[in-house]
Amino acid sequence: MNGATSDVNLQSAPSAHAAGSLPTDIVALRISHCRAEHAEGGAQYHLAVRHYRDCLEAAERREDARATQFFALKLAACYEQMGFAEKADEFRALASTDLGDTPLLG
């Protein structure tokens, strides 16, 4: 088996879940987070937003307030880079409602 097959399996893993259901396990969350960071690093903010939204939804389902805040702030930063200040403000507001003034991003 070659590396390409492994990559395909990783990419297709989330689609194996029922429609409308995103994976909540930590491995799938980490994969989405890595993909988001990679896209953000390449200034592909539309892709980063998609992956960070997956992460945010998973964090909300897990009822993980710190992760929800973290991913909301990451989304805010992406939307800011894309020129969507109002959308960025919405995600900053979401982050501030979860844990108050505990900073996660410097």
mmCIF file of C-alpha atoms in Angstrom:
data_model
loop_
_atom_site.group_PDB
_atom_site.id
_atom_site.type_symbol
_atom_site.label_atom_id
_atom_site.label_comp_id
_atom_site.label_asym_id
_atom_site.label_seq_id
_atom_site.Cartn_x
_atom_site.Cartn_y
_atom_site.Cartn_z
ATOM 1 C CA MET A 1 0.000 0.000 0.000
ATOM 2 C CA ASN A 2 1.381 3.424 -0.903
ATOM 3 C CA GLY A 3 1.142 6.835 0.813
ATOM 4 C CA ALA A 4 -1.440 8.125 -1.680
ATOM 5 C CA THR A 5 -3.928 5.507 -0.557
ATOM 6 C CA SER A 6 -3.473 6.562 3.074
ATOM 7 C CA ASP A 7 -4.075 10.211 2.169
ATOM 8 C CA VAL A 8 -7.273 9.326 0.337
ATOM 9 C CA ASN A 9 -8.509 7.330 3.314
ATOM 10 C CA LEU A 10 -7.820 10.239 5.667
ATOM 11 C CA GLN A 11 -9.632 12.679 3.451
ATOM 12 C CA SER A 12 -12.648 10.462 2.975
ATOM 13 C CA ALA A 13 -13.009 9.477 6.642
ATOM 14 C CA PRO A 14 -15.374 12.333 7.632
ATOM 15 C CA SER A 15 -17.761 11.475 4.791
ATOM 16 C CA ALA A 16 -18.256 8.015 6.266
ATOM 17 C CA HIS A 17 -20.434 9.580 8.963
ATOM 18 C CA ALA A 18 -24.165 10.139 8.528
ATOM 19 C CA ALA A 19 -25.241 13.232 6.604
ATOM 20 C CA GLY A 20 -25.227 16.315 8.788
ATOM 21 C CA SER A 21 -23.039 14.610 11.381
ATOM 22 C CA LEU A 22 -19.467 15.708 11.936
ATOM 23 C CA PRO A 23 -16.930 13.576 13.755
ATOM 24 C CA THR A 24 -16.412 14.485 17.411
ATOM 25 C CA ASP A 25 -13.410 12.298 18.188
ATOM 26 C CA ILE A 26 -10.195 14.082 18.989
ATOM 27 C CA VAL A 27 -8.291 12.620 16.019
ATOM 28 C CA ALA A 28 -10.797 13.957 13.483
ATOM 29 C CA LEU A 29 -10.819 17.305 15.288
ATOM 30 C CA ARG A 30 -7.029 17.477 15.137
ATOM 31 C CA ILE A 31 -7.001 16.612 11.432
ATOM 32 C CA SER A 32 -9.490 19.410 10.713
ATOM 33 C CA HIS A 33 -7.440 21.799 12.829
ATOM 34 C CA CYS A 34 -4.239 20.917 10.937
ATOM 35 C CA ARG A 35 -5.988 21.397 7.604
ATOM 36 C CA ALA A 36 -7.306 24.766 8.749
ATOM 37 C CA GLU A 37 -3.878 25.931 9.902
ATOM 38 C CA HIS A 38 -2.317 24.792 6.643
ATOM 39 C CA ALA A 39 -4.938 26.661 4.598
ATOM 40 C CA GLU A 40 -4.595 29.756 6.780
ATOM 41 C CA GLY A 41 -0.811 29.670 6.390
ATOM 42 C CA GLY A 42 -1.270 29.637 2.616
ATOM 43 C CA ALA A 43 -3.732 32.568 2.762
ATOM 44 C CA GLN A 44 -6.533 30.239 1.606
ATOM 45 C CA TYR A 45 -8.940 31.705 4.116
ATOM 46 C CA HIS A 46 -12.081 30.274 2.517
ATOM 47 C CA LEU A 47 -10.701 26.762 3.127
ATOM 48 C CA ALA A 48 -9.477 27.647 6.605
ATOM 49 C CA VAL A 49 -12.950 28.916 7.487
ATOM 50 C CA ARG A 50 -14.545 25.673 6.344
ATOM 51 C CA HIS A 51 -12.204 23.575 8.485
ATOM 52 C CA TYR A 52 -12.351 25.905 11.501
ATOM 53 C CA ARG A 53 -16.159 25.797 11.337
ATOM 54 C CA ASP A 54 -15.996 21.993 11.466
ATOM 55 C CA CYS A 55 -13.737 22.310 14.508
ATOM 56 C CA LEU A 56 -16.031 24.842 16.159
ATOM 57 C CA GLU A 57 -19.077 22.643 15.662
ATOM 58 C CA ALA A 58 -17.227 19.642 17.099
ATOM 59 C CA ALA A 59 -16.105 21.687 20.109
ATOM 60 C CA GLU A 60 -19.676 22.852 20.709
ATOM 61 C CA ARG A 61 -20.983 19.282 20.529
ATOM 62 C CA ARG A 62 -18.320 18.208 23.011
ATOM 63 C CA GLU A 63 -19.364 21.139 25.226
ATOM 64 C CA ASP A 64 -15.725 22.217 25.397
ATOM 65 C CA ALA A 65 -15.858 25.934 26.186
ATOM 66 C CA ARG A 66 -12.118 26.583 25.771
ATOM 67 C CA ALA A 67 -11.993 24.856 22.384
ATOM 68 C CA THR A 68 -15.150 26.704 21.297
ATOM 69 C CA GLN A 69 -13.538 30.001 22.259
ATOM 70 C CA PHE A 70 -10.275 29.090 20.515
ATOM 71 C CA PHE A 71 -11.927 28.140 17.230
ATOM 72 C CA ALA A 72 -14.255 31.149 17.335
ATOM 73 C CA LEU A 73 -11.185 33.390 17.619
ATOM 74 C CA LYS A 74 -9.479 31.564 14.754
ATOM 75 C CA LEU A 75 -12.581 32.097 12.620
ATOM 76 C CA ALA A 76 -12.650 35.769 13.585
ATOM 77 C CA ALA A 77 -9.037 36.163 12.446
ATOM 78 C CA CYS A 78 -9.765 34.489 9.104
ATOM 79 C CA TYR A 79 -12.845 36.592 8.460
ATOM 80 C CA GLU A 80 -10.849 39.708 9.360
ATOM 81 C CA GLN A 81 -8.213 38.746 6.773
ATOM 82 C CA MET A 82 -10.974 38.229 4.202
ATOM 83 C CA GLY A 83 -12.352 41.716 4.857
ATOM 84 C CA PHE A 84 -15.539 40.578 6.620
ATOM 85 C CA ALA A 85 -15.302 42.716 9.758
ATOM 86 C CA GLU A 86 -18.918 42.134 10.847
ATOM 87 C CA LYS A 87 -18.548 38.369 10.604
ATOM 88 C CA ALA A 88 -15.242 38.583 12.501
ATOM 89 C CA ASP A 89 -16.982 40.587 15.236
ATOM 90 C CA GLU A 90 -19.705 37.918 15.534
ATOM 91 C CA PHE A 91 -17.117 35.216 16.200
ATOM 92 C CA ARG A 92 -15.206 37.432 18.640
ATOM 93 C CA ALA A 93 -18.476 37.945 20.500
ATOM 94 C CA LEU A 94 -19.043 34.184 20.566
ATOM 95 C CA ALA A 95 -15.556 33.695 22.018
ATOM 96 C CA SER A 96 -16.090 36.320 24.708
ATOM 97 C CA THR A 97 -19.349 34.745 25.922
ATOM 98 C CA ASP A 98 -17.750 31.378 26.665
ATOM 99 C CA LEU A 99 -14.942 32.092 29.106
ATOM 100 C CA GLY A 100 -14.945 35.785 29.805
ATOM 101 C CA ASP A 101 -11.528 37.427 29.663
ATOM 102 C CA THR A 102 -9.320 34.326 29.514
ATOM 103 C CA PRO A 103 -7.066 34.986 26.479
ATOM 104 C CA LEU A 104 -6.280 32.047 24.222
ATOM 105 C CA LEU A 105 -4.668 33.808 21.274
ATOM 106 C CA GLY A 106 -1.914 36.350 21.696
#
